[in-house]
Amino acid sequence: AAELCDAREISCREKHPLILRRADALAVGQSFVLINGHAPEPLRYQFEALFPGCFAWDYLALADDFAAVRIT
């Protein structure tokens, strides 16, 4: 099972750098599940800019106040 990264309680200032470091440390094929209080689309845009074609972004759950995304 993939590790969880619950970002709901992390300050906005720290959230993106922490998640980007976590993703950068993944080996090819590894993943983690990001839990957030909303769809993290701005973060997805950052991933597209920093890691073009090198990641998968799969929503496992999505609601107004909850999102779970597997990042591989």
PDB file of N, CA and C in Angstrom:
ATOM      1  N   ALA A   1       0.845  -1.197   0.000  1.00  0.00           N
ATOM      2  CA  ALA A   1       0.000   0.000   0.000  1.00  0.00           C
ATOM      3  C   ALA A   1       0.881   1.250   0.000  1.00  0.00           C
ATOM      4  N   ALA A   2       0.414   2.266  -0.659  1.00  0.00           N
ATOM      5  CA  ALA A   2       1.169   3.524  -0.733  1.00  0.00           C
ATOM      6  C   ALA A   2       1.118   4.241   0.611  1.00  0.00           C
ATOM      7  N   GLU A   3       2.170   4.974   0.909  1.00  0.00           N
ATOM      8  CA  GLU A   3       2.192   5.780   2.119  1.00  0.00           C
ATOM      9  C   GLU A   3       1.229   6.947   1.967  1.00  0.00           C
ATOM     10  N   LEU A   4       0.719   7.434   3.098  1.00  0.00           N
ATOM     11  CA  LEU A   4      -0.174   8.586   3.100  1.00  0.00           C
ATOM     12  C   LEU A   4       0.596   9.846   3.452  1.00  0.00           C
ATOM     13  N   CYS A   5       0.208  10.938   2.836  1.00  0.00           N
ATOM     14  CA  CYS A   5       0.725  12.263   3.169  1.00  0.00           C
ATOM     15  C   CYS A   5      -0.509  13.131   3.410  1.00  0.00           C
ATOM     16  N   ASP A   6      -0.873  13.305   4.677  1.00  0.00           N
ATOM     17  CA  ASP A   6      -2.050  14.095   5.027  1.00  0.00           C
ATOM     18  C   ASP A   6      -1.636  15.554   5.160  1.00  0.00           C
ATOM     19  N   ALA A   7      -2.004  16.364   4.188  1.00  0.00           N
ATOM     20  CA  ALA A   7      -1.574  17.760   4.137  1.00  0.00           C
ATOM     21  C   ALA A   7      -2.619  18.722   4.696  1.00  0.00           C
ATOM     22  N   ARG A   8      -3.696  18.203   5.243  1.00  0.00           N
ATOM     23  CA  ARG A   8      -4.783  19.078   5.702  1.00  0.00           C
ATOM     24  C   ARG A   8      -4.376  20.004   6.841  1.00  0.00           C
ATOM     25  N   GLU A   9      -3.436  19.588   7.676  1.00  0.00           N
ATOM     26  CA  GLU A   9      -3.042  20.405   8.819  1.00  0.00           C
ATOM     27  C   GLU A   9      -1.730  21.164   8.600  1.00  0.00           C
ATOM     28  N   ILE A  10      -1.160  21.064   7.418  1.00  0.00           N
ATOM     29  CA  ILE A  10       0.106  21.739   7.114  1.00  0.00           C
ATOM     30  C   ILE A  10      -0.199  23.141   6.600  1.00  0.00           C
ATOM     31  N   SER A  11       0.556  24.126   7.050  1.00  0.00           N
ATOM     32  CA  SER A  11       0.321  25.501   6.611  1.00  0.00           C
ATOM     33  C   SER A  11       0.533  25.618   5.107  1.00  0.00           C
ATOM     34  N   CYS A  12      -0.194  26.532   4.492  1.00  0.00           N
ATOM     35  CA  CYS A  12      -0.101  26.719   3.033  1.00  0.00           C
ATOM     36  C   CYS A  12       1.331  27.016   2.604  1.00  0.00           C
ATOM     37  N   ARG A  13       2.049  27.776   3.405  1.00  0.00           N
ATOM     38  CA  ARG A  13       3.425  28.160   3.069  1.00  0.00           C
ATOM     39  C   ARG A  13       4.351  26.955   2.991  1.00  0.00           C
ATOM     40  N   GLU A  14       4.084  25.949   3.829  1.00  0.00           N
ATOM     41  CA  GLU A  14       4.949  24.768   3.890  1.00  0.00           C
ATOM     42  C   GLU A  14       4.462  23.614   3.017  1.00  0.00           C
ATOM     43  N   LYS A  15       3.191  23.628   2.631  1.00  0.00           N
ATOM     44  CA  LYS A  15       2.551  22.475   1.998  1.00  0.00           C
ATOM     45  C   LYS A  15       3.203  22.079   0.671  1.00  0.00           C
ATOM     46  N   HIS A  16       3.285  22.993  -0.287  1.00  0.00           N
ATOM     47  CA  HIS A  16       3.820  22.634  -1.601  1.00  0.00           C
ATOM     48  C   HIS A  16       5.278  22.195  -1.531  1.00  0.00           C
ATOM     49  N   PRO A  17       6.161  22.938  -0.842  1.00  0.00           N
ATOM     50  CA  PRO A  17       7.558  22.473  -0.768  1.00  0.00           C
ATOM     51  C   PRO A  17       7.695  21.085  -0.156  1.00  0.00           C
ATOM     52  N   LEU A  18       6.915  20.790   0.876  1.00  0.00           N
ATOM     53  CA  LEU A  18       6.988  19.484   1.523  1.00  0.00           C
ATOM     54  C   LEU A  18       6.546  18.378   0.566  1.00  0.00           C
ATOM     55  N   ILE A  19       5.442  18.588  -0.131  1.00  0.00           N
ATOM     56  CA  ILE A  19       4.922  17.577  -1.054  1.00  0.00           C
ATOM     57  C   ILE A  19       5.864  17.406  -2.247  1.00  0.00           C
ATOM     58  N   LEU A  20       6.416  18.491  -2.746  1.00  0.00           N
ATOM     59  CA  LEU A  20       7.356  18.395  -3.871  1.00  0.00           C
ATOM     60  C   LEU A  20       8.620  17.641  -3.477  1.00  0.00           C
ATOM     61  N   ARG A  21       9.128  17.873  -2.257  1.00  0.00           N
ATOM     62  CA  ARG A  21      10.302  17.121  -1.777  1.00  0.00           C
ATOM     63  C   ARG A  21       9.965  15.637  -1.673  1.00  0.00           C
ATOM     64  N   ARG A  22       8.777  15.352  -1.169  1.00  0.00           N
ATOM     65  CA  ARG A  22       8.355  13.954  -1.019  1.00  0.00           C
ATOM     66  C   ARG A  22       8.286  13.271  -2.387  1.00  0.00           C
ATOM     67  N   ALA A  23       7.726  13.952  -3.358  1.00  0.00           N
ATOM     68  CA  ALA A  23       7.621  13.381  -4.701  1.00  0.00           C
ATOM     69  C   ALA A  23       8.997  13.201  -5.334  1.00  0.00           C
ATOM     70  N   ASP A  24       9.871  14.173  -5.129  1.00  0.00           N
ATOM     71  CA  ASP A  24      11.209  14.120  -5.718  1.00  0.00           C
ATOM     72  C   ASP A  24      12.017  12.939  -5.164  1.00  0.00           C
ATOM     73  N   ALA A  25      11.692  12.501  -3.943  1.00  0.00           N
ATOM     74  CA  ALA A  25      12.414  11.398  -3.309  1.00  0.00           C
ATOM     75  C   ALA A  25      11.906  10.025  -3.753  1.00  0.00           C
ATOM     76  N   LEU A  26      10.799   9.983  -4.494  1.00  0.00           N
ATOM     77  CA  LEU A  26      10.256   8.701  -4.946  1.00  0.00           C
ATOM     78  C   LEU A  26      11.150   8.072  -6.006  1.00  0.00           C
ATOM     79  N   ALA A  27      11.274   6.764  -5.928  1.00  0.00           N
ATOM     80  CA  ALA A  27      11.919   6.015  -7.004  1.00  0.00           C
ATOM     81  C   ALA A  27      10.882   5.812  -8.108  1.00  0.00           C
ATOM     82  N   VAL A  28      11.343   5.530  -9.298  1.00  0.00           N
ATOM     83  CA  VAL A  28      10.428   5.274 -10.422  1.00  0.00           C
ATOM     84  C   VAL A  28       9.457   4.165 -10.023  1.00  0.00           C
ATOM     85  N   GLY A  29       8.172   4.417 -10.223  1.00  0.00           N
ATOM     86  CA  GLY A  29       7.141   3.436  -9.904  1.00  0.00           C
ATOM     87  C   GLY A  29       6.594   3.524  -8.500  1.00  0.00           C
ATOM     88  N   GLN A  30       7.278   4.225  -7.601  1.00  0.00           N
ATOM     89  CA  GLN A  30       6.766   4.399  -6.243  1.00  0.00           C
ATOM     90  C   GLN A  30       5.697   5.477  -6.236  1.00  0.00           C
ATOM     91  N   SER A  31       4.846   5.447  -5.196  1.00  0.00           N
ATOM     92  CA  SER A  31       3.797   6.451  -5.096  1.00  0.00           C
ATOM     93  C   SER A  31       3.488   6.751  -3.636  1.00  0.00           C
ATOM     94  N   PHE A  32       2.744   7.826  -3.433  1.00  0.00           N
ATOM     95  CA  PHE A  32       2.146   8.114  -2.137  1.00  0.00           C
ATOM     96  C   PHE A  32       0.770   8.693  -2.401  1.00  0.00           C
ATOM     97  N   VAL A  33      -0.077   8.661  -1.374  1.00  0.00           N
ATOM     98  CA  VAL A  33      -1.429   9.198  -1.491  1.00  0.00           C
ATOM     99  C   VAL A  33      -1.480  10.500  -0.706  1.00  0.00           C
ATOM    100  N   LEU A  34      -1.792  11.558  -1.413  1.00  0.00           N
ATOM    101  CA  LEU A  34      -1.924  12.880  -0.809  1.00  0.00           C
ATOM    102  C   LEU A  34      -3.377  13.076  -0.376  1.00  0.00           C
ATOM    103  N   ILE A  35      -3.561  13.429   0.886  1.00  0.00           N
ATOM    104  CA  ILE A  35      -4.876  13.767   1.423  1.00  0.00           C
ATOM    105  C   ILE A  35      -4.890  15.277   1.613  1.00  0.00           C
ATOM    106  N   ASN A  36      -5.914  15.936   1.079  1.00  0.00           N
ATOM    107  CA  ASN A  36      -5.980  17.391   1.153  1.00  0.00           C
ATOM    108  C   ASN A  36      -7.435  17.819   1.376  1.00  0.00           C
ATOM    109  N   GLY A  37      -7.617  19.053   1.798  1.00  0.00           N
ATOM    110  CA  GLY A  37      -8.943  19.578   2.076  1.00  0.00           C
ATOM    111  C   GLY A  37      -9.682  20.079   0.847  1.00  0.00           C
ATOM    112  N   HIS A  38      -9.068  19.995  -0.321  1.00  0.00           N
ATOM    113  CA  HIS A  38      -9.687  20.406  -1.587  1.00  0.00           C
ATOM    114  C   HIS A  38      -8.875  19.798  -2.717  1.00  0.00           C
ATOM    115  N   ALA A  39      -9.399  19.877  -3.930  1.00  0.00           N
ATOM    116  CA  ALA A  39      -8.642  19.388  -5.081  1.00  0.00           C
ATOM    117  C   ALA A  39      -7.379  20.228  -5.239  1.00  0.00           C
ATOM    118  N   PRO A  40      -6.203  19.627  -5.175  1.00  0.00           N
ATOM    119  CA  PRO A  40      -4.942  20.383  -5.220  1.00  0.00           C
ATOM    120  C   PRO A  40      -4.491  20.705  -6.643  1.00  0.00           C
ATOM    121  N   GLU A  41      -5.347  21.371  -7.395  1.00  0.00           N
ATOM    122  CA  GLU A  41      -5.013  21.681  -8.787  1.00  0.00           C
ATOM    123  C   GLU A  41      -3.799  22.600  -8.941  1.00  0.00           C
ATOM    124  N   PRO A  42      -3.634  23.644  -8.113  1.00  0.00           N
ATOM    125  CA  PRO A  42      -2.407  24.460  -8.253  1.00  0.00           C
ATOM    126  C   PRO A  42      -1.133  23.612  -8.072  1.00  0.00           C
ATOM    127  N   LEU A  43      -1.191  22.647  -7.163  1.00  0.00           N
ATOM    128  CA  LEU A  43      -0.048  21.753  -6.965  1.00  0.00           C
ATOM    129  C   LEU A  43       0.166  20.892  -8.208  1.00  0.00           C
ATOM    130  N   ARG A  44      -0.908  20.445  -8.810  1.00  0.00           N
ATOM    131  CA  ARG A  44      -0.790  19.648 -10.036  1.00  0.00           C
ATOM    132  C   ARG A  44      -0.100  20.453 -11.144  1.00  0.00           C
ATOM    133  N   TYR A  45      -0.432  21.736 -11.247  1.00  0.00           N
ATOM    134  CA  TYR A  45       0.218  22.591 -12.247  1.00  0.00           C
ATOM    135  C   TYR A  45       1.715  22.698 -11.970  1.00  0.00           C
ATOM    136  N   GLN A  46       2.085  22.770 -10.690  1.00  0.00           N
ATOM    137  CA  GLN A  46       3.508  22.797 -10.339  1.00  0.00           C
ATOM    138  C   GLN A  46       4.189  21.503 -10.770  1.00  0.00           C
ATOM    139  N   PHE A  47       3.527  20.367 -10.506  1.00  0.00           N
ATOM    140  CA  PHE A  47       4.082  19.079 -10.924  1.00  0.00           C
ATOM    141  C   PHE A  47       4.284  19.047 -12.427  1.00  0.00           C
ATOM    142  N   GLU A  48       3.302  19.541 -13.186  1.00  0.00           N
ATOM    143  CA  GLU A  48       3.415  19.541 -14.646  1.00  0.00           C
ATOM    144  C   GLU A  48       4.594  20.394 -15.110  1.00  0.00           C
ATOM    145  N   ALA A  49       4.859  21.488 -14.400  1.00  0.00           N
ATOM    146  CA  ALA A  49       5.980  22.359 -14.762  1.00  0.00           C
ATOM    147  C   ALA A  49       7.326  21.749 -14.371  1.00  0.00           C
ATOM    148  N   LEU A  50       7.383  21.122 -13.191  1.00  0.00           N
ATOM    149  CA  LEU A  50       8.648  20.609 -12.669  1.00  0.00           C
ATOM    150  C   LEU A  50       8.989  19.197 -13.141  1.00  0.00           C
ATOM    151  N   PHE A  51       7.965  18.371 -13.329  1.00  0.00           N
ATOM    152  CA  PHE A  51       8.174  16.956 -13.677  1.00  0.00           C
ATOM    153  C   PHE A  51       7.361  16.583 -14.922  1.00  0.00           C
ATOM    154  N   PRO A  52       7.515  17.285 -16.034  1.00  0.00           N
ATOM    155  CA  PRO A  52       6.668  17.010 -17.206  1.00  0.00           C
ATOM    156  C   PRO A  52       6.827  15.574 -17.705  1.00  0.00           C
ATOM    157  N   GLY A  53       5.696  14.887 -17.806  1.00  0.00           N
ATOM    158  CA  GLY A  53       5.698  13.526 -18.317  1.00  0.00           C
ATOM    159  C   GLY A  53       6.300  12.480 -17.394  1.00  0.00           C
ATOM    160  N   CYS A  54       6.630  12.861 -16.167  1.00  0.00           N
ATOM    161  CA  CYS A  54       7.328  11.947 -15.257  1.00  0.00           C
ATOM    162  C   CYS A  54       6.506  11.531 -14.047  1.00  0.00           C
ATOM    163  N   PHE A  55       5.213  11.827 -14.034  1.00  0.00           N
ATOM    164  CA  PHE A  55       4.407  11.470 -12.870  1.00  0.00           C
ATOM    165  C   PHE A  55       3.003  11.105 -13.325  1.00  0.00           C
ATOM    166  N   ALA A  56       2.304  10.383 -12.453  1.00  0.00           N
ATOM    167  CA  ALA A  56       0.884  10.094 -12.663  1.00  0.00           C
ATOM    168  C   ALA A  56       0.122  10.723 -11.506  1.00  0.00           C
ATOM    169  N   TRP A  57      -1.042  11.263 -11.793  1.00  0.00           N
ATOM    170  CA  TRP A  57      -1.876  11.987 -10.831  1.00  0.00           C
ATOM    171  C   TRP A  57      -3.263  11.374 -10.913  1.00  0.00           C
ATOM    172  N   ASP A  58      -3.615  10.549  -9.947  1.00  0.00           N
ATOM    173  CA  ASP A  58      -4.881   9.816  -9.994  1.00  0.00           C
ATOM    174  C   ASP A  58      -5.740  10.134  -8.776  1.00  0.00           C
ATOM    175  N   TYR A  59      -6.895  10.757  -9.028  1.00  0.00           N
ATOM    176  CA  TYR A  59      -7.823  11.031  -7.927  1.00  0.00           C
ATOM    177  C   TYR A  59      -8.454   9.730  -7.464  1.00  0.00           C
ATOM    178  N   LEU A  60      -8.350   9.462  -6.168  1.00  0.00           N
ATOM    179  CA  LEU A  60      -8.985   8.298  -5.556  1.00  0.00           C
ATOM    180  C   LEU A  60     -10.320   8.700  -4.940  1.00  0.00           C
ATOM    181  N   ALA A  61     -10.411   9.950  -4.494  1.00  0.00           N
ATOM    182  CA  ALA A  61     -11.642  10.497  -3.919  1.00  0.00           C
ATOM    183  C   ALA A  61     -11.613  12.001  -4.130  1.00  0.00           C
ATOM    184  N   LEU A  62     -12.781  12.594  -4.380  1.00  0.00           N
ATOM    185  CA  LEU A  62     -12.847  14.028  -4.602  1.00  0.00           C
ATOM    186  C   LEU A  62     -14.218  14.544  -4.177  1.00  0.00           C
ATOM    187  N   ALA A  63     -14.210  15.494  -3.240  1.00  0.00           N
ATOM    188  CA  ALA A  63     -15.429  16.159  -2.777  1.00  0.00           C
ATOM    189  C   ALA A  63     -15.074  17.624  -2.541  1.00  0.00           C
ATOM    190  N   ASP A  64     -16.043  18.424  -2.168  1.00  0.00           N
ATOM    191  CA  ASP A  64     -15.781  19.855  -1.949  1.00  0.00           C
ATOM    192  C   ASP A  64     -14.733  20.101  -0.874  1.00  0.00           C
ATOM    193  N   ASP A  65     -14.713  19.265   0.161  1.00  0.00           N
ATOM    194  CA  ASP A  65     -13.820  19.502   1.299  1.00  0.00           C
ATOM    195  C   ASP A  65     -12.834  18.360   1.541  1.00  0.00           C
ATOM    196  N   PHE A  66     -12.640  17.500   0.532  1.00  0.00           N
ATOM    197  CA  PHE A  66     -11.737  16.367   0.699  1.00  0.00           C
ATOM    198  C   PHE A  66     -11.236  15.890  -0.660  1.00  0.00           C
ATOM    199  N   ALA A  67      -9.961  15.600  -0.723  1.00  0.00           N
ATOM    200  CA  ALA A  67      -9.395  15.007  -1.934  1.00  0.00           C
ATOM    201  C   ALA A  67      -8.318  14.002  -1.528  1.00  0.00           C
ATOM    202  N   ALA A  68      -8.270  12.889  -2.249  1.00  0.00           N
ATOM    203  CA  ALA A  68      -7.212  11.900  -2.097  1.00  0.00           C
ATOM    204  C   ALA A  68      -6.654  11.655  -3.496  1.00  0.00           C
ATOM    205  N   VAL A  69      -5.334  11.865  -3.633  1.00  0.00           N
ATOM    206  CA  VAL A  69      -4.678  11.750  -4.937  1.00  0.00           C
ATOM    207  C   VAL A  69      -3.486  10.815  -4.805  1.00  0.00           C
ATOM    208  N   ARG A  70      -3.417   9.807  -5.685  1.00  0.00           N
ATOM    209  CA  ARG A  70      -2.217   8.969  -5.727  1.00  0.00           C
ATOM    210  C   ARG A  70      -1.253   9.636  -6.705  1.00  0.00           C
ATOM    211  N   ILE A  71      -0.059   9.957  -6.203  1.00  0.00           N
ATOM    212  CA  ILE A  71       0.980  10.583  -7.016  1.00  0.00           C
ATOM    213  C   ILE A  71       2.078   9.542  -7.205  1.00  0.00           C
ATOM    214  N   THR A  72       2.339   9.188  -8.453  1.00  0.00           N
ATOM    215  CA  THR A  72       3.336   8.165  -8.784  1.00  0.00           C
ATOM    216  C   THR A  72       4.403   8.780  -9.666  1.00  0.00           C
TER     217      THR A  72
END
